[in-house]
Short mmCIF file of C-alpha atoms in Angstrom, two decimals:
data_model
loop_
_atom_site.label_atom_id
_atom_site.label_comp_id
_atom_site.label_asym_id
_atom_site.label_seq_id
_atom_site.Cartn_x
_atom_site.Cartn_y
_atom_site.Cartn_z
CA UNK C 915 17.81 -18.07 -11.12
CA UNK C 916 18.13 -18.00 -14.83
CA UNK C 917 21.62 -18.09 -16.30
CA UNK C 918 23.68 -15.14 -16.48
CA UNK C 919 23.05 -14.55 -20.16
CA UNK C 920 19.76 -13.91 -19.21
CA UNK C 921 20.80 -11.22 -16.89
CA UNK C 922 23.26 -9.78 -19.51
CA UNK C 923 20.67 -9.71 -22.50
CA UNK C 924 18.47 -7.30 -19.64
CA UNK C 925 21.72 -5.30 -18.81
CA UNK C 926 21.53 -4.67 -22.56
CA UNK C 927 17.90 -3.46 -22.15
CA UNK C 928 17.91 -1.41 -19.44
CA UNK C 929 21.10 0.46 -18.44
CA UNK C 930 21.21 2.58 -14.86
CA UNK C 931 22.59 5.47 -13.66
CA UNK C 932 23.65 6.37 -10.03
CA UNK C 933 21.09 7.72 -9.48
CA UNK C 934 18.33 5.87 -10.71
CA UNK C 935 16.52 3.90 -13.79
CA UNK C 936 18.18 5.12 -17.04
CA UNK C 937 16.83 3.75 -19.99
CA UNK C 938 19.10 2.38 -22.55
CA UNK C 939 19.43 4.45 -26.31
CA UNK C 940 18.57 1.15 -27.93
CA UNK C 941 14.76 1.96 -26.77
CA UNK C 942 14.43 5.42 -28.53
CA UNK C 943 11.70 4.01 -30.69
CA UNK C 944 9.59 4.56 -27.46
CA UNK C 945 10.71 7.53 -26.37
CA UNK C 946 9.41 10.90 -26.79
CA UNK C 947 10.31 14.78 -26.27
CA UNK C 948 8.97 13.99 -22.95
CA UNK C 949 11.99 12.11 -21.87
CA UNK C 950 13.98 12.30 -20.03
CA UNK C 951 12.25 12.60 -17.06
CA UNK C 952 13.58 12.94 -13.22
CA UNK C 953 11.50 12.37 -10.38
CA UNK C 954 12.52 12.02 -5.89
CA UNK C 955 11.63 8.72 -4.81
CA UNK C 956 12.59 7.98 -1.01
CA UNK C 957 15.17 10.51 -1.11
CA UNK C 958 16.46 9.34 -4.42
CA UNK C 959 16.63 10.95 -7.80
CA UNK C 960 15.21 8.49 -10.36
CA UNK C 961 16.17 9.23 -14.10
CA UNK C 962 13.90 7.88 -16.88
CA UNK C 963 15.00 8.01 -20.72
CA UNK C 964 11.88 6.68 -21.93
CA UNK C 965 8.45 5.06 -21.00
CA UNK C 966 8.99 1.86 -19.18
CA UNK C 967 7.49 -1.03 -21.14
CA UNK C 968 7.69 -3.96 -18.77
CA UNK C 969 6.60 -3.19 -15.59
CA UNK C 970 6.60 -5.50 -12.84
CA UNK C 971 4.22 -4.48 -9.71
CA UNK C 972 4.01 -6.14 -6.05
CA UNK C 973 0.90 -6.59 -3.83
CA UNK C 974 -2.76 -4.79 -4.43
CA UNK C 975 -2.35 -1.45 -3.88
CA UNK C 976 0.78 -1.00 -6.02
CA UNK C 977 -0.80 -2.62 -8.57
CA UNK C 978 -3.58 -0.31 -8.25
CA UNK C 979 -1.84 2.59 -8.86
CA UNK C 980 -0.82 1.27 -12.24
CA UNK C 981 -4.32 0.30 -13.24
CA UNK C 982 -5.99 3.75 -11.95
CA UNK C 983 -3.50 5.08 -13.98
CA UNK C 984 -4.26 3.06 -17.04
CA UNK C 985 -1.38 1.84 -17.44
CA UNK C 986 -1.97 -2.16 -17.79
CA UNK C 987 -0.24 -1.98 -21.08
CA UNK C 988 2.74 -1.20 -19.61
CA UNK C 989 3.07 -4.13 -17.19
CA UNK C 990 4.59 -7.69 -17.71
CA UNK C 991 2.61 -8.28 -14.70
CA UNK C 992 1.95 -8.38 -11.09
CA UNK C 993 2.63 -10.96 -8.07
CA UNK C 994 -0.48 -11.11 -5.32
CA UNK C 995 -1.70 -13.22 -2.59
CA UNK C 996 -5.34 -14.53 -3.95
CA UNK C 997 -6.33 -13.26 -0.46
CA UNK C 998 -6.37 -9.48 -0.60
CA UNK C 999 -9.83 -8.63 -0.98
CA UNK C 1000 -12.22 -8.55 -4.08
CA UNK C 1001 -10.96 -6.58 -7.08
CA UNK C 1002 -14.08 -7.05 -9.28
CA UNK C 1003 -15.60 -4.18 -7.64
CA UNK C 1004 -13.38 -1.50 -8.81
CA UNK C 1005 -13.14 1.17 -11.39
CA UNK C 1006 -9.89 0.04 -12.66
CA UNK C 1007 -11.36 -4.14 -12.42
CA UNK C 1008 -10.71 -4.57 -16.05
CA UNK C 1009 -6.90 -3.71 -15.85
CA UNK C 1010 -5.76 -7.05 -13.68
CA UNK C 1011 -7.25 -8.82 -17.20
CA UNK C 1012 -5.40 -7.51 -19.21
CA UNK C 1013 -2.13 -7.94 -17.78
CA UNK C 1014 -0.76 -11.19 -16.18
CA UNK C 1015 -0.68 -12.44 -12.36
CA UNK C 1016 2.75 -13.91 -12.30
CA UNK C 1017 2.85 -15.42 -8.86
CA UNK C 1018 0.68 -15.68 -6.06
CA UNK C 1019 3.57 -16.00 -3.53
CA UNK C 1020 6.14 -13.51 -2.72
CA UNK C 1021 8.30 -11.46 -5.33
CA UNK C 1022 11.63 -12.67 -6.03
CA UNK C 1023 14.36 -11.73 -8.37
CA UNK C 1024 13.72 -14.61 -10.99
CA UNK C 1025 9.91 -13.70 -11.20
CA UNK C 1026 11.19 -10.15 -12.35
CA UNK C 1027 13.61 -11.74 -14.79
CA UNK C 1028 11.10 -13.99 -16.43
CA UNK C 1029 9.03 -11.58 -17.36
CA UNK C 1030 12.00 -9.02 -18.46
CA UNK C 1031 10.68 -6.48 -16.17
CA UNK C 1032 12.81 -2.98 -17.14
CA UNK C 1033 10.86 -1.51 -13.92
CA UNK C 1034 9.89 -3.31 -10.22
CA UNK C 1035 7.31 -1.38 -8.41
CA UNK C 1036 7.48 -2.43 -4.71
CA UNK C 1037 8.19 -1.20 -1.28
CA UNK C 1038 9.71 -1.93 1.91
CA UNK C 1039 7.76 -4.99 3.67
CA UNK C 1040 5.79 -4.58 0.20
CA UNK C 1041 8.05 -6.78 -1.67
CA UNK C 1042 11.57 -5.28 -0.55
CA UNK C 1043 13.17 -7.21 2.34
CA UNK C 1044 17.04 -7.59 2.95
CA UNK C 1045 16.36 -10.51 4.45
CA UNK C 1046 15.68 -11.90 1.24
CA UNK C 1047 18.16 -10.52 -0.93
CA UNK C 1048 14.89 -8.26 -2.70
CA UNK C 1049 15.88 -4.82 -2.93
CA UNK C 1050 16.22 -2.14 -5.58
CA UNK C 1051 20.00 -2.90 -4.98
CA UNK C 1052 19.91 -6.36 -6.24
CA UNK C 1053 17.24 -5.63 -8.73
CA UNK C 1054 19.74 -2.55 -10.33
CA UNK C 1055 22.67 -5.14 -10.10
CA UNK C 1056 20.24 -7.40 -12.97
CA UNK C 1057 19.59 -4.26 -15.04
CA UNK C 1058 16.27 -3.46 -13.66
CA UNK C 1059 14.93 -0.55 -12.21
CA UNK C 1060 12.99 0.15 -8.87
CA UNK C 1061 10.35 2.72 -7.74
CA UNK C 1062 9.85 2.66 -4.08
CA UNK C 1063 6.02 3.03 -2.14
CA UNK C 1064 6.40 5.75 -1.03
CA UNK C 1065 4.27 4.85 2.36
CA UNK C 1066 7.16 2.70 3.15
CA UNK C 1067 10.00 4.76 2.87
CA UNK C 1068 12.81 4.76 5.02
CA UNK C 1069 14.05 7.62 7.41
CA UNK C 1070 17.72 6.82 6.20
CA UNK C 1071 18.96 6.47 10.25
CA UNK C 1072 17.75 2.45 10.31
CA UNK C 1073 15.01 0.68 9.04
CA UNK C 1074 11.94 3.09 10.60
CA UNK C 1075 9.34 3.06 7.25
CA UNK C 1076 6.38 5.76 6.71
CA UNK C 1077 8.51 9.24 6.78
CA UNK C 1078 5.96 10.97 4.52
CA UNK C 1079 2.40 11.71 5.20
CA UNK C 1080 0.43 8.45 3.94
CA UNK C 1081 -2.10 10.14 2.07
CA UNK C 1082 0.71 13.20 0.99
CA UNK C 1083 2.78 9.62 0.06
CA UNK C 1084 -0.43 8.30 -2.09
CA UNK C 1085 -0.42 12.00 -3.96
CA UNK C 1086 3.69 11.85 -4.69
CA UNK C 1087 3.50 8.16 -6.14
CA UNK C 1088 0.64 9.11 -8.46
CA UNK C 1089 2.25 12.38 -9.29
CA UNK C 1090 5.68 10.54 -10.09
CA UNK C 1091 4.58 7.92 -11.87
CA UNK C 1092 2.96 10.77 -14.09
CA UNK C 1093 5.15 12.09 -14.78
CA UNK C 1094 7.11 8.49 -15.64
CA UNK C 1095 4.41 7.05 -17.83
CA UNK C 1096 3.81 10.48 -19.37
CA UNK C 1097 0.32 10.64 -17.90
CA UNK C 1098 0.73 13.49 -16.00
CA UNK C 1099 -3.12 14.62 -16.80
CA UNK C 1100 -4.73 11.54 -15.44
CA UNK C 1101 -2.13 11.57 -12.62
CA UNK C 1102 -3.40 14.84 -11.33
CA UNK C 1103 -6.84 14.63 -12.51
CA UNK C 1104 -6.80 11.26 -9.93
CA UNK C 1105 -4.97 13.56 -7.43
CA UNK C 1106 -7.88 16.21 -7.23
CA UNK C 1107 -10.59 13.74 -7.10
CA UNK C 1108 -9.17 11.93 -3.99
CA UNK C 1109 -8.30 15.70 -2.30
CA UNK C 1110 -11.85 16.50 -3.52
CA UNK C 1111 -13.71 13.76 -2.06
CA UNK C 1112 -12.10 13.01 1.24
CA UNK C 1113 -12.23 16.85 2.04
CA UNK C 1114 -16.10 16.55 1.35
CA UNK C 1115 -16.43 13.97 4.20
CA UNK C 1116 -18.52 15.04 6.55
CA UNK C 1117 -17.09 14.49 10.46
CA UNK C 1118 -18.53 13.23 13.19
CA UNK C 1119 -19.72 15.38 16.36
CA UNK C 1120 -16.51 14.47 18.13
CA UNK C 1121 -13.55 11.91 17.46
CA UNK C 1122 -14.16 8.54 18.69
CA UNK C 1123 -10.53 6.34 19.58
CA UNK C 1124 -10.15 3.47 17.39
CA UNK C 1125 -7.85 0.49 17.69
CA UNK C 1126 -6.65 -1.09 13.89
CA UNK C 1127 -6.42 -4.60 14.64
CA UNK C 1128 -4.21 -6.14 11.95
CA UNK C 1129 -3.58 -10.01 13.14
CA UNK C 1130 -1.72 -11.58 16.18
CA UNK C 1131 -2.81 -13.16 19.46
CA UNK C 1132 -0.20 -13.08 21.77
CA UNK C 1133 0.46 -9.33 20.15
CA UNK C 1134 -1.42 -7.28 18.02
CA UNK C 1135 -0.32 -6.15 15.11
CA UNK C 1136 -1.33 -2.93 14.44
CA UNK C 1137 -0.71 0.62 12.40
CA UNK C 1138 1.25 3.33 13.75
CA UNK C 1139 1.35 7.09 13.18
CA UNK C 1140 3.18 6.99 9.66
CA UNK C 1141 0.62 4.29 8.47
CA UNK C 1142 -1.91 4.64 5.81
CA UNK C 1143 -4.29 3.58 8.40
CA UNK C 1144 -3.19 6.69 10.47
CA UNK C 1145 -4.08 9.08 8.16
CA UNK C 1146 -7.76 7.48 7.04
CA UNK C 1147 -8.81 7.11 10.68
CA UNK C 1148 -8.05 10.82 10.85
CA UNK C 1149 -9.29 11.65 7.98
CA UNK C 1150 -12.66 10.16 8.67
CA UNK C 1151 -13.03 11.58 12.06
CA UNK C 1152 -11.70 9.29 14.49
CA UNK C 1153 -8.30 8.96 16.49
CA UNK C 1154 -5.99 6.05 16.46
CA UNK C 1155 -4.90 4.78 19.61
CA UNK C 1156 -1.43 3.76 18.65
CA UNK C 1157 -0.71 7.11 16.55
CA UNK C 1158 1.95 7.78 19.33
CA UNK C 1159 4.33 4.57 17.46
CA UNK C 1160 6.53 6.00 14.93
CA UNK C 1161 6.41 3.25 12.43
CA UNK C 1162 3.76 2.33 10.03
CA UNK C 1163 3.01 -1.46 10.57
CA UNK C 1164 4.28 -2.60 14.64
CA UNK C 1165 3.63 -5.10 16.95
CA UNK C 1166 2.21 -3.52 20.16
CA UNK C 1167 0.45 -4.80 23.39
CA UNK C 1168 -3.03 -5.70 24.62
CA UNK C 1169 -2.03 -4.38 27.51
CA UNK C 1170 -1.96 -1.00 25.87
CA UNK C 1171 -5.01 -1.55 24.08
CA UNK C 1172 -6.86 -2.23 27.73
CA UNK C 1173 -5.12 0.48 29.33
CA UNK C 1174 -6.48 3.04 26.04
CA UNK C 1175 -10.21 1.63 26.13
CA UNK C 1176 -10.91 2.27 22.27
CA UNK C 1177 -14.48 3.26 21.00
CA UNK C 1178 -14.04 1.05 18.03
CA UNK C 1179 -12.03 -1.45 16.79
CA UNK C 1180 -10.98 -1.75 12.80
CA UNK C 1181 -10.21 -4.96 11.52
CA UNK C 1182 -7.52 -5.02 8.85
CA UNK C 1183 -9.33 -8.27 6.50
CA UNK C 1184 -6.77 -10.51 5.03
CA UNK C 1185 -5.47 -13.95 4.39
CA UNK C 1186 -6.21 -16.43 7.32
CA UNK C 1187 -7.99 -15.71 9.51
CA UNK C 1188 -10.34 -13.72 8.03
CA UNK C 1189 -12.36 -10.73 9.34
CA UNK C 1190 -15.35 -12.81 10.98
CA UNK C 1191 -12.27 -15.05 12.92
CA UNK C 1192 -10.95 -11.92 14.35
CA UNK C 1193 -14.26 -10.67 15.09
CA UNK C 1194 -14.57 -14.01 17.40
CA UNK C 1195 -11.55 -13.87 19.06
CA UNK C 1196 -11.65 -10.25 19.96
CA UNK C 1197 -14.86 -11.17 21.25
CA UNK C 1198 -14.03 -14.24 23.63
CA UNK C 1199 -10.39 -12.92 24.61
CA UNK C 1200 -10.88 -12.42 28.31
CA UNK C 1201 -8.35 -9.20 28.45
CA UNK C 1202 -10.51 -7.16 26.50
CA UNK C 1203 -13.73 -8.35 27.98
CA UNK C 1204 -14.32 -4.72 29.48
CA UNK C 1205 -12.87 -2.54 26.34
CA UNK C 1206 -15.99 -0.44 25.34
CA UNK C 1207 -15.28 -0.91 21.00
CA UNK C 1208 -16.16 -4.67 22.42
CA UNK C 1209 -18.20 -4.39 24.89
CA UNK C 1210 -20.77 -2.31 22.80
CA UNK C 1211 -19.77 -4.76 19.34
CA UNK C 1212 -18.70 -1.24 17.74
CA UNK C 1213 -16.22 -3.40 15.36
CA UNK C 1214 -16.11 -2.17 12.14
CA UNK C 1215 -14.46 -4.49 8.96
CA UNK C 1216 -11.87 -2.98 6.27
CA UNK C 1217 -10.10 -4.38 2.95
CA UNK C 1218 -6.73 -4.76 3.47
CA UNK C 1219 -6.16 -2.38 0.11
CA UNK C 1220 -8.14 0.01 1.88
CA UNK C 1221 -5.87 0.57 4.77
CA UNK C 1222 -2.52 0.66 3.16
CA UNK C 1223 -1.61 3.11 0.44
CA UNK C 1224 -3.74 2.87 -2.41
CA UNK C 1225 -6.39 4.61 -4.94
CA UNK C 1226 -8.92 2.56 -2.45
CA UNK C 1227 -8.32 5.53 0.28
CA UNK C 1228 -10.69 8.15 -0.60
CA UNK C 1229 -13.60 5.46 -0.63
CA UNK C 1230 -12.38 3.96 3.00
CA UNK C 1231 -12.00 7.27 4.49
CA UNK C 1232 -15.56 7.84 3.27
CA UNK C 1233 -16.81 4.58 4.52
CA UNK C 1234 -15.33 4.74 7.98
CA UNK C 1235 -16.49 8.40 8.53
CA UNK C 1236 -20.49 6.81 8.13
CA UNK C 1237 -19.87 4.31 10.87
CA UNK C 1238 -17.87 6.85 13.17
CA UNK C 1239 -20.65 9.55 12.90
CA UNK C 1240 -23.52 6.58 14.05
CA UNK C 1241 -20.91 5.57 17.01
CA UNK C 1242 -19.87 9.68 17.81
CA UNK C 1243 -23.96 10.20 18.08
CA UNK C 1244 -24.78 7.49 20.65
#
C-alpha cells in the first residue's frame, strides 16, 4: 500500500458524495455544460461533476466496453489475465495499445492507486470480492470512484449477482457510461447495432438444450439463468439446461447434467485447461458416456468474453445460432 499521503493527494482529486463519484471543483478545466451528470448503477445513484480522466478497468469485457466506446484516452489502464482469449481480432483491437495493462493478476487497491485512478470499473466476482477487502467501499474510502457491471449486480437480500437481464445489463452499462464520458451518441449508436443484429438472427427449427460447461471435475461450473450465457443461448435459439439456478456463475452437478441429457455442450475457453482439455475430459468421463451433446460430439467452443457481458455478445449470439440451426436440422 502506498503511504497515506498518497491516498490524501487522491482525496484531493476526487471528492465523493453519498451517493456516488463526485468530482472535485479543482477539475473544472475538464468539465463541460454536460456535467453534472447522474446515472442508477446497481440500485445506486452515481453523481459525476466532470469526465473521468483516469480510469481504471478490470477483466476483458469491462475493458471492452471502454474501448467500443472509444474511450482509451480516458484510462490509466486495465488489469487482465493474458489468458482471456485473442483481442487482435476486434474492432476496438487498437484501444488495449494505447492504454496500459497494469497487472496481469487480480485487481487490488494499490494497482488503482498507482495509477491515480479517479474511476474503478469492475464488478462483483469481476474484480469486487469482500473477501479481499476490493469493493467500491474501500475504493470510495481512497477517494476513488466505482461503477459496478451491471451483469453482476446484487439483489440487495445477500450476495445472489445477475438481477437484470444480461443483455438489458450490457444496454444500461453502455447507456451509463454515455452518458458519463459524454458519448451518449456512440453509446446508443452501439446500443442499436447490437439490438439490430441479434434480432436479425435467424432461429433454428426448434430449441436444442445446451449445457455451458465453464471448468470443474468433481462439479461443473456452469451459468445460471441471470448469466450472460443465459441470455445468448436464448438468444441464438437454444435452451440452457441450468436456466432454472438463480445466480449467474454456480457450481452444479453432473448428476443433473445426466439426468437433463443436453443436445450440446458449450465450452466456456479460458486459462488452464483450455477448450481442447475440456473437450477430452468431457469425452472420457464415464458419467456422461450416454449424454447425447457427447455422444453425437455436438460440443461447440466459446471465448470467455463472449459469454459474459460484453460488446462480444451480438457476434456470439450470431455464432452459436449457425451451429444450433445444423444440430436443430439433424
Amino acid at each position: 500500500m502506498r503511504t497515506k499521503a498518497v491516498a490524501a493527494a487522491a482525496l484531493l482529486v476526487l471528492g465523493l458524495t453519498a451517493c456516488g463519484a463526485e468530482i472535485a471543483p479543482g477539475e473544472a478545466a475538464t468539465a463541460s455544460a454536460h456535467y453534472p451528470v447522474t446515472v442508477e448503477n446497481c440500485g445506486e445513484k452515481l453523481t459525476f461533476a466532470r469526465k473521468p480522466a483516469r480510469v481504471v478497468t478490470n477483466d476483458v469485457n469491462i475493458t471492452e466496453l471502454m474501448l467500443a466506446l472509444g474511450l482509451a484516452d480516458r484510462m490509466a489502464g486495465y488489469v487482465m489475465p493474458d489468458d482471456k482469449g485473442k483481442v487482435d481480432r476486434v474492432p476496438w483491437k487498437d484501444g488495449y495499445q494505447q492504454t496500459a495493462w497494469l497487472s496481469k493478476k487480480t485487481l487490488t487497491k494499490e494497482i488503482a492507486l498507482d495509477a491515480g485512478a479517479d474511476l474503478v470499473l469492475a464488478g462483483w466476482h469481476y474484480g469486487f470480492d469482500e473477501g479481499s477487502g476490493v469493493t467500491p467501499q474501500a475504493f470510495k474510502a481512497l477517494g476513488i470512484g466505482s461503477y459496478v457491471l451491471s451483469e453482476s449486480c446484487r439483489s440487495g437480500k445477500g450476495t445472489e449477482r445477475g438481477v437484470m437481464d444480461p443483455l438489458e445489463a450490457l444496454y444500461t452499462d453502455l447507456a451509463n457510461l454515455g452518458e458519463v464520458f459524454d458519448v451518449k451518441d456512440r453509446a446508443d449508436r452501439l446500443i442499436a447495432d447490437a439490438r439490430a443484429r441479434i434480432a436479425a438472427v435467424p432461429q433454428p427449427e426448434r430449441r436444442p438444450s445446451v449445457f455451458l460447461y465453464d471448468s470443474g471435475q468433481d462439479k461443473p461450473y456452469t451459468a445460471g439463468k441471470f448469466a450472460a450465457a443465459n441470455e445468448i443461448i436464448a438468444k441464438a435459439g437454444g435452451t440452457n439446461i441450468m436456466a432454472d439456478l438463480a445466480d449467474t456463475w454456480v457450481t452444479a452437478g453432473w448428476e443433473s447434467v445426466v439426468r437433463r441429457d443436453p443436445e450440446v455442450i458449450v465450452i466456456n475457453d479460458y486459462a488452464t485447461p483450455d477448450a481442447e482439455e475440456k473437450r477430452r475430459f468431457l469425452k472420457s468421463f464415464p458419467p456422461l458416456a450416454n449424454v447425447s451433446a457427447v455422444k453425437n460430439d455436438r460440443i461447440f467452443v466459446l471465448d470467455y468474453v463472449d459469454l459474459v457481458e460484453s460488446p462480444r455478445n451480438p457476434a456470439a449470439i450470431g455464432a452459436l445460432a449457425d451451429y444450433l440451426r445444423t444440430v436443430a436440422a439433424r
